[in-house]
Short mmCIF file of C-alpha atoms in Angstrom, two decimals:
data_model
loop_
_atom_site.label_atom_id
_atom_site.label_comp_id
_atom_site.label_asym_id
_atom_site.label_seq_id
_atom_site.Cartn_x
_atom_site.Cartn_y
_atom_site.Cartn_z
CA UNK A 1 -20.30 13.12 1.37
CA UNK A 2 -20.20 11.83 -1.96
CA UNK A 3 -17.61 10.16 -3.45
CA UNK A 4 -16.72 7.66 -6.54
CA UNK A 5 -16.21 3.88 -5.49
CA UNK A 6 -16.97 2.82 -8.93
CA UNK A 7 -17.75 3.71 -12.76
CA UNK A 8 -19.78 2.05 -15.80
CA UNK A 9 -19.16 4.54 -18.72
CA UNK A 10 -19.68 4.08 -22.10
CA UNK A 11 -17.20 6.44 -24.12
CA UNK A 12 -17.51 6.69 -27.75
CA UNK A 13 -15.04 4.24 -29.45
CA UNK A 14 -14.96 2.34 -26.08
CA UNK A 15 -13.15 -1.13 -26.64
CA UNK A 16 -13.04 -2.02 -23.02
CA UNK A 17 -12.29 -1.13 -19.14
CA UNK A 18 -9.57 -2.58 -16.87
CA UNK A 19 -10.47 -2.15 -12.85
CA UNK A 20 -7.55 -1.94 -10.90
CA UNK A 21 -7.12 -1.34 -5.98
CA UNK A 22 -7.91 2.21 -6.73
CA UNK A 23 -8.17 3.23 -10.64
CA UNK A 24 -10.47 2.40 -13.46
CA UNK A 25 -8.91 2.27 -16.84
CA UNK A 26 -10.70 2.74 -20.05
CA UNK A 27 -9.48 1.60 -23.72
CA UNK A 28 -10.38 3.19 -26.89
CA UNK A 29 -9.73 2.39 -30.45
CA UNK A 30 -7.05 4.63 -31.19
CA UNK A 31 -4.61 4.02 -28.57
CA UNK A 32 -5.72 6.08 -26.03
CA UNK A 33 -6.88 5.02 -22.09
CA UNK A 34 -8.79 7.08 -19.99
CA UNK A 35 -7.36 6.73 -16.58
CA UNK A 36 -10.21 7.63 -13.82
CA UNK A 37 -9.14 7.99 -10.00
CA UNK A 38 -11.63 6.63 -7.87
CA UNK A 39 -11.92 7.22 -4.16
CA UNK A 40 -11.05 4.22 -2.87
CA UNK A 41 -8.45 3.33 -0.69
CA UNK A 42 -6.21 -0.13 -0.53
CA UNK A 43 -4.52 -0.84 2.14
CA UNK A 44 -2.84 -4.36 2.31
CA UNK A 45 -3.53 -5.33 -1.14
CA UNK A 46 -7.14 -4.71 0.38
CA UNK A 47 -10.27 -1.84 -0.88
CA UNK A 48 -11.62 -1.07 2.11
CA UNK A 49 -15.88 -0.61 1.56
CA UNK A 50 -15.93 3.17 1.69
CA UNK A 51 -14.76 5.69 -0.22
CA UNK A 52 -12.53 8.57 0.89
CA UNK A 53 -13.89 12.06 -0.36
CA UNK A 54 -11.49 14.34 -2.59
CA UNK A 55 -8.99 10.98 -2.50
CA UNK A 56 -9.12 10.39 -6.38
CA UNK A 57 -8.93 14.20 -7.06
CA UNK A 58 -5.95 14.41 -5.08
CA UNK A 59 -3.86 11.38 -6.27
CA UNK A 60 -4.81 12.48 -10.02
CA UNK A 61 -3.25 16.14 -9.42
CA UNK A 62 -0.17 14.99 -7.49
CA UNK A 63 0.55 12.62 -9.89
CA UNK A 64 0.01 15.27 -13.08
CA UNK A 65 2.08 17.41 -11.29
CA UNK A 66 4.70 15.12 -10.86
CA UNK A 67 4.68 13.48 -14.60
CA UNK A 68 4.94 17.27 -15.99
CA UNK A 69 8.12 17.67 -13.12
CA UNK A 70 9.89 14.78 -14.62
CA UNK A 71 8.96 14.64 -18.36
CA UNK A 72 12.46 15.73 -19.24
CA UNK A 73 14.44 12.89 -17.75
CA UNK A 74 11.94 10.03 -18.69
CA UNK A 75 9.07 10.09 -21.12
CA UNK A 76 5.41 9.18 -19.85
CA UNK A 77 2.16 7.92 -21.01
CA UNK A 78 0.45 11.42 -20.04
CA UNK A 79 -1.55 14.01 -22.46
CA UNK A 80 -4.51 15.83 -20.76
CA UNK A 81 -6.22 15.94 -17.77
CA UNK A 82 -10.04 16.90 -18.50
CA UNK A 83 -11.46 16.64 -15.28
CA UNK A 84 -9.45 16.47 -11.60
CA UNK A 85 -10.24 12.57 -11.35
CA UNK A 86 -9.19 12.00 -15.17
CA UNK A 87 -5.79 11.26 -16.86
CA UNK A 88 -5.90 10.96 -20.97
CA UNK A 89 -3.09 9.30 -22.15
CA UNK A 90 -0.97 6.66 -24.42
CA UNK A 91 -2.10 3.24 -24.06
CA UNK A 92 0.91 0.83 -22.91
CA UNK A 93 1.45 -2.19 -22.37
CA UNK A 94 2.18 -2.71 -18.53
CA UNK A 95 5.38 -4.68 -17.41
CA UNK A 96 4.00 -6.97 -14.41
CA UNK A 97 6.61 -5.57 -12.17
CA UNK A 98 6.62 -2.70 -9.88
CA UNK A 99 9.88 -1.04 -9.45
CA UNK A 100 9.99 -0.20 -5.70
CA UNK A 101 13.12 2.03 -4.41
CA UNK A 102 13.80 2.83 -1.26
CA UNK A 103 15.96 5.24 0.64
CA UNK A 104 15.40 4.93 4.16
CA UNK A 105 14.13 1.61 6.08
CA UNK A 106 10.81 1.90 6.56
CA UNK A 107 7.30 0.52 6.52
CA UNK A 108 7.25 -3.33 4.99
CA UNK A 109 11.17 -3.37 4.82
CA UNK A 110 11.26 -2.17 8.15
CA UNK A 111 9.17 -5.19 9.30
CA UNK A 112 10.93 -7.53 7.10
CA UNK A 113 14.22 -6.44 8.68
CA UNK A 114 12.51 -6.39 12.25
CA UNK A 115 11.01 -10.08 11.78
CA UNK A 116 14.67 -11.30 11.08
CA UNK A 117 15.38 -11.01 7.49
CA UNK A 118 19.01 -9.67 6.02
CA UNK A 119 17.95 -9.74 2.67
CA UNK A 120 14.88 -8.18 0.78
CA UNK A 121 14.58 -9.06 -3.05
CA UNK A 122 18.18 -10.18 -3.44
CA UNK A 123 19.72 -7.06 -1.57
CA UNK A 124 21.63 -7.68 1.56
CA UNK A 125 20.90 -5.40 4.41
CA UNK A 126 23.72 -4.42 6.76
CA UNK A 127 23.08 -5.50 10.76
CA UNK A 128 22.83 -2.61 12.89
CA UNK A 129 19.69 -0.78 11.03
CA UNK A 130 17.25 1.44 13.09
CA UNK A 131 13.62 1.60 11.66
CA UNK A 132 13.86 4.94 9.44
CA UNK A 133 18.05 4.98 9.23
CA UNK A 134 18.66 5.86 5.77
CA UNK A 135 20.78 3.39 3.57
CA UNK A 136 23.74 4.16 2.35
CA UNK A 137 22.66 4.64 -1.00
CA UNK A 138 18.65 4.02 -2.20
CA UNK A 139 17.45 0.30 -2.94
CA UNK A 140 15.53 -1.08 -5.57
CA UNK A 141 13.07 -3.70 -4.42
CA UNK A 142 10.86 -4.81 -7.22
CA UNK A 143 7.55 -6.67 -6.42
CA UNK A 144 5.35 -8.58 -8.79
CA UNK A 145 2.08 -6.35 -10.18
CA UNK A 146 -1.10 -8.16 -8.45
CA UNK A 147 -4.43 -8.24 -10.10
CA UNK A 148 -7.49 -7.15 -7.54
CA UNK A 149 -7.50 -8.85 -4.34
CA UNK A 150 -4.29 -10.63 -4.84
CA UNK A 151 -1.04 -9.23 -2.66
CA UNK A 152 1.77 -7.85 -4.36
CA UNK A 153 4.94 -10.47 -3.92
CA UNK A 154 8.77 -8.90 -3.64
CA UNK A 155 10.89 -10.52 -6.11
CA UNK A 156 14.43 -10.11 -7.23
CA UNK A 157 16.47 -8.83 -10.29
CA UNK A 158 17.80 -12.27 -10.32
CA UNK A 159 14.06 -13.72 -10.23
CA UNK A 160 13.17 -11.60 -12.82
CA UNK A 161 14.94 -11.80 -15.53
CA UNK A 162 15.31 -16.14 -14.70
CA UNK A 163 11.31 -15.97 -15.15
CA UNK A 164 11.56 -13.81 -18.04
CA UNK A 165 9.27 -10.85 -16.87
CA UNK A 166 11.17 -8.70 -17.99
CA UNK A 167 14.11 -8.60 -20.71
CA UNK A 168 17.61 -7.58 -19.73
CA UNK A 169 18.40 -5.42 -22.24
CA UNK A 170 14.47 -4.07 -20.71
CA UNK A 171 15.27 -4.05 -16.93
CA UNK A 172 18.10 -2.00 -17.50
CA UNK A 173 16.06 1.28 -18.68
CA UNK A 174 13.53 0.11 -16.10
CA UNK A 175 16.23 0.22 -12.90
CA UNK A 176 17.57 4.03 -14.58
CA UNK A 177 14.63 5.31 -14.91
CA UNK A 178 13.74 4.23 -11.53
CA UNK A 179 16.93 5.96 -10.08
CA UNK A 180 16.66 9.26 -12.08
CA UNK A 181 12.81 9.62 -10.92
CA UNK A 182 13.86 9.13 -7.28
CA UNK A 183 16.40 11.57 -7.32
CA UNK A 184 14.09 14.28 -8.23
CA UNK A 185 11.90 13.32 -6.79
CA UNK A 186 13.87 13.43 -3.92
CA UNK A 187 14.93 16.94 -4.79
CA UNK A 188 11.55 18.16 -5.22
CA UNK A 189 10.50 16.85 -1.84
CA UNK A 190 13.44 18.86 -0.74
CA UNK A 191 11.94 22.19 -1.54
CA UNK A 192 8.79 21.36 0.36
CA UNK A 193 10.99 20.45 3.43
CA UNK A 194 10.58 16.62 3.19
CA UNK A 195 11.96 13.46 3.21
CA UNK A 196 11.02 10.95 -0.38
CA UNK A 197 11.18 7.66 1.65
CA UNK A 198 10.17 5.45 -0.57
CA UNK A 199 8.12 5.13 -3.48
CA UNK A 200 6.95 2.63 -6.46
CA UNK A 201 7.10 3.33 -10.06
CA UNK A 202 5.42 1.31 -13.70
CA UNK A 203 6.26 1.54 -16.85
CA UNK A 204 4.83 0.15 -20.05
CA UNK A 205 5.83 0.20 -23.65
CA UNK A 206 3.67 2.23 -26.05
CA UNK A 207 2.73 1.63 -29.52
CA UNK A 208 6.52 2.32 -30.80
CA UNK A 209 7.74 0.28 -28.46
CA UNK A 210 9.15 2.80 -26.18
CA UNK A 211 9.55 2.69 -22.39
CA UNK A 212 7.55 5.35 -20.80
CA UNK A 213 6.17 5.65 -17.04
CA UNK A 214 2.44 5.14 -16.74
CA UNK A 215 -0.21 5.10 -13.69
CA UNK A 216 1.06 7.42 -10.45
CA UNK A 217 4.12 9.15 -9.17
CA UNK A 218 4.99 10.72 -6.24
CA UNK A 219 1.68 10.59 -4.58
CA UNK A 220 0.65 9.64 -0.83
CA UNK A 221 -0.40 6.46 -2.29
CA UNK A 222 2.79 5.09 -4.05
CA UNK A 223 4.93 7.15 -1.54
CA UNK A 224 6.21 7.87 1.78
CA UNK A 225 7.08 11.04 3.08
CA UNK A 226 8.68 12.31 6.24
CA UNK A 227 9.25 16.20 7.62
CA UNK A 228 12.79 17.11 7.61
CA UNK A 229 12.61 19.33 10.14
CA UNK A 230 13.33 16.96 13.17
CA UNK A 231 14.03 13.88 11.26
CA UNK A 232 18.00 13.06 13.13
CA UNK A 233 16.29 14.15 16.65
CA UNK A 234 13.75 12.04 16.53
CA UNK A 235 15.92 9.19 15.23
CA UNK A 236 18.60 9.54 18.20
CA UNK A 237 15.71 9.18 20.44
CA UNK A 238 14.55 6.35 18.41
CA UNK A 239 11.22 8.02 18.50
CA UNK A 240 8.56 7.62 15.14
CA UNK A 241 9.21 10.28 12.61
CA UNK A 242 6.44 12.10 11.32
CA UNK A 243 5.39 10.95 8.24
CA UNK A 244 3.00 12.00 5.19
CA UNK A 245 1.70 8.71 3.53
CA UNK A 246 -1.22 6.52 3.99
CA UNK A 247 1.04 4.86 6.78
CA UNK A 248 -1.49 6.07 8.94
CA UNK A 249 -4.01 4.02 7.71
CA UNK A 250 -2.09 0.78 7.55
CA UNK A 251 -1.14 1.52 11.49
CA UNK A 252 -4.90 1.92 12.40
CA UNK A 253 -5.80 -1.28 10.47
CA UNK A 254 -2.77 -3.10 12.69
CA UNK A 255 -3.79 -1.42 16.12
CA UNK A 256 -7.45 -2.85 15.18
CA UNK A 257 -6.11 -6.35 14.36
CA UNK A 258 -5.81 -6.38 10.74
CA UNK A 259 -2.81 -6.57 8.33
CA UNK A 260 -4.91 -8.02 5.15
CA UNK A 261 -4.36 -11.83 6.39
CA UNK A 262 -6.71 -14.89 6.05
CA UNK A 263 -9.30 -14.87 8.35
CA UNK A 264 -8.75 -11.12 9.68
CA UNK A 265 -11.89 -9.13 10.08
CA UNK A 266 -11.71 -5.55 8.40
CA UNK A 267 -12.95 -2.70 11.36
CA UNK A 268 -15.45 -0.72 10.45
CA UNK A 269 -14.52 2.39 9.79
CA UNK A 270 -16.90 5.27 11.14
CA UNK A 271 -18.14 8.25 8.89
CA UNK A 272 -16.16 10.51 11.79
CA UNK A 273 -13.09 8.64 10.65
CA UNK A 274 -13.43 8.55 6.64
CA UNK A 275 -13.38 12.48 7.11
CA UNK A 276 -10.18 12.52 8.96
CA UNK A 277 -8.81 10.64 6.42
CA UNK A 278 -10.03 12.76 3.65
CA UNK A 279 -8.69 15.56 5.62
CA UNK A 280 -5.47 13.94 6.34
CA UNK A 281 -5.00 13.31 2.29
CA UNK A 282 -6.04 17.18 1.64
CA UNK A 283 -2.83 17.95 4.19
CA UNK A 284 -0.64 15.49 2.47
CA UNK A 285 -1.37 17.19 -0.92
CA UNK A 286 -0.93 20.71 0.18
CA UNK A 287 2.54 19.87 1.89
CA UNK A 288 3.86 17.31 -1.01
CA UNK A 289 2.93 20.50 -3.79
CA UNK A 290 3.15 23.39 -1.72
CA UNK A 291 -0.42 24.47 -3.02
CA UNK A 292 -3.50 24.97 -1.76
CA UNK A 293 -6.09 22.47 -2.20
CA UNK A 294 -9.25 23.28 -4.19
CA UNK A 295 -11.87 20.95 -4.19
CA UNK A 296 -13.70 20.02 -7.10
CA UNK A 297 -17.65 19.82 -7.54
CA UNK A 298 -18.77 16.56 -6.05
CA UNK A 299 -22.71 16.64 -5.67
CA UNK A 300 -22.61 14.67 -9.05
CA UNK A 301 -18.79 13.11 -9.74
CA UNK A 302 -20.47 10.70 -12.06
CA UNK A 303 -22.30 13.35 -14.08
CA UNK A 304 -19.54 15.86 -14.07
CA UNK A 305 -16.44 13.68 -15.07
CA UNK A 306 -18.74 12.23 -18.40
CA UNK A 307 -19.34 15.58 -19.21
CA UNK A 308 -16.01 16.49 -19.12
CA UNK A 309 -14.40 13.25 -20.62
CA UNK A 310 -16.84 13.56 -23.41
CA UNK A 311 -16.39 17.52 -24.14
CA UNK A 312 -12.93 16.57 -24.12
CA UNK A 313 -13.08 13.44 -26.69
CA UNK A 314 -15.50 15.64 -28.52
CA UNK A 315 -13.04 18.66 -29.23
#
């Protein structure tokens, strides 16, 4: 099937192109980007060598969805969507932090917390924690922004603002915004009968100078999800809840040897098995939106998202 691994357009004012795990950012001269969601997929700070089909679609609409759910509590760099794979929007200056927040303990706190540790990016965690027990209130875990191929690195508030990364006066508006976005987020999950786990958030400044969210929200990617229904019963019988994420992934890359470590050999992953993933992201997007999925034309991605980039720039 065919998907988009990479791109090398050549938009009209064009003043350069930023490739980040998953998305390819272009600049243009009036302070604009044009976002583009490929199909790759990171797990482990790592692109694995084949693209997922529908993947980029499906981030890109989750993550418009969600920006147009929450423009009202915090303002983001968003302003069209031309094709399904393409965000227009403000161009920002990224802070090099991600602001991770976490309500349950899960995933890579969950093996911090299982490999010994009481503390994760200067927050003490209470003895007695099952994997999945929610805490008693959500947690803000920041981690340093990697470029490609680096790993992401947790850091603290403390670490922070001693580096100067980010101002005080800065981090503030970063840590509310990061606790009014999970809360409805959390809400919105609700409706759908799910659980937000976890999630990152980034934010930039624009050209005024003011805060605004930029790059993904809510989306399989930067989130985990579990189904309510069953969520205590399965945690009384300490059994593993059932979760919408790319989880899934990361747990077929462990059971295969692999966790993104030196000298760790990436599977292969079979043509059989790309597909379930595509249709396992297809699933997550139906039950995060409550939507049905319709699939955009992909017998020429390249083709159709210049066409529709450039009719759009054009208007």
């Amino acid at each position: 099937m065919n998907t988009i691994t990479s791109t090398d357009y050549k938009f009209p004012n064009q003043t350069s192109v930023y490739k980040g795990k998953v998305r390819e950012v272009y600049r243009l001269e009036d302070n604009r980007v044009i976002m583009i969601a490929t199909d790759r997929l990171s797990a482990f700070d790592v692109v694995m060598p084949k693209g997922i089909p529908y993947k980029g679609q499906i981030l890109n609409q989750i993550a418009t969805k969600m920006m147009k759910a929450t423009e009202d509590l915090v303002p983001n760099w968003l302003e069209a969507t031309p094709d399904p794979n393409v965000a227009v929007g403000q161009l920002c200056e990224p802070f090099k932090v991600e602001m991770v927040i976490r309500g349950y303990m899960a995933g890579h706190a969950a093996r911090e917390y299982k490999a010994g540790k009481r503390e994760l990016c200067g927050v003490a965690l209470p003895e007695g924690l099952k994997e999945n027990d929610k805490f008693e209130k959500p947690i803000i875990t920041p981690a340093t922004k990697a470029e490609m191929g680096d790993h992401d690195e947790d850091i603290s508030r403390e670490d922070i603002l001693k580096r100067g990364i980010v101002s005080e006066e800065d981090y503030k508006v970063l840590e509310d915004y990061t606790r009014k976005l999970f809360e409805r987020g959390t809400e919105i999950a609700a409706k759908q009968g799910l659980i937000l786990v976890d999630t990152k958030y980034e934010f930039g400044k624009n050209a005024n100078g003011e805060i605004v969210l930029i790059d993904e929200i809510h989306t399989p990617d930067s989130s985990r999800y579990f189904y309510a229904e069953g969520y205590e019963e399965r945690q009384e019988k300490e059994e593993p809840q059932k979760q919408l994420s790319k989880e899934f992934v990361r747990q077929w890359l462990i059971s295969k040897g692999f966790q993104g470590k030196e000298g760790q050999q990436l599977p292969e992953m079979t043509d059989e098995y790309i597909n379930s993933i595509s249709e396992r992201y297809i699933e997550l997007y139906e039950n995060i939106t409550g939507e049905t999925f319709e699939k955009a034309a992909i017998d020429n991605i390249e083709n159709r998202i210049q066409n529709n980039v450039l009719a759009y720039l054009n208007k």
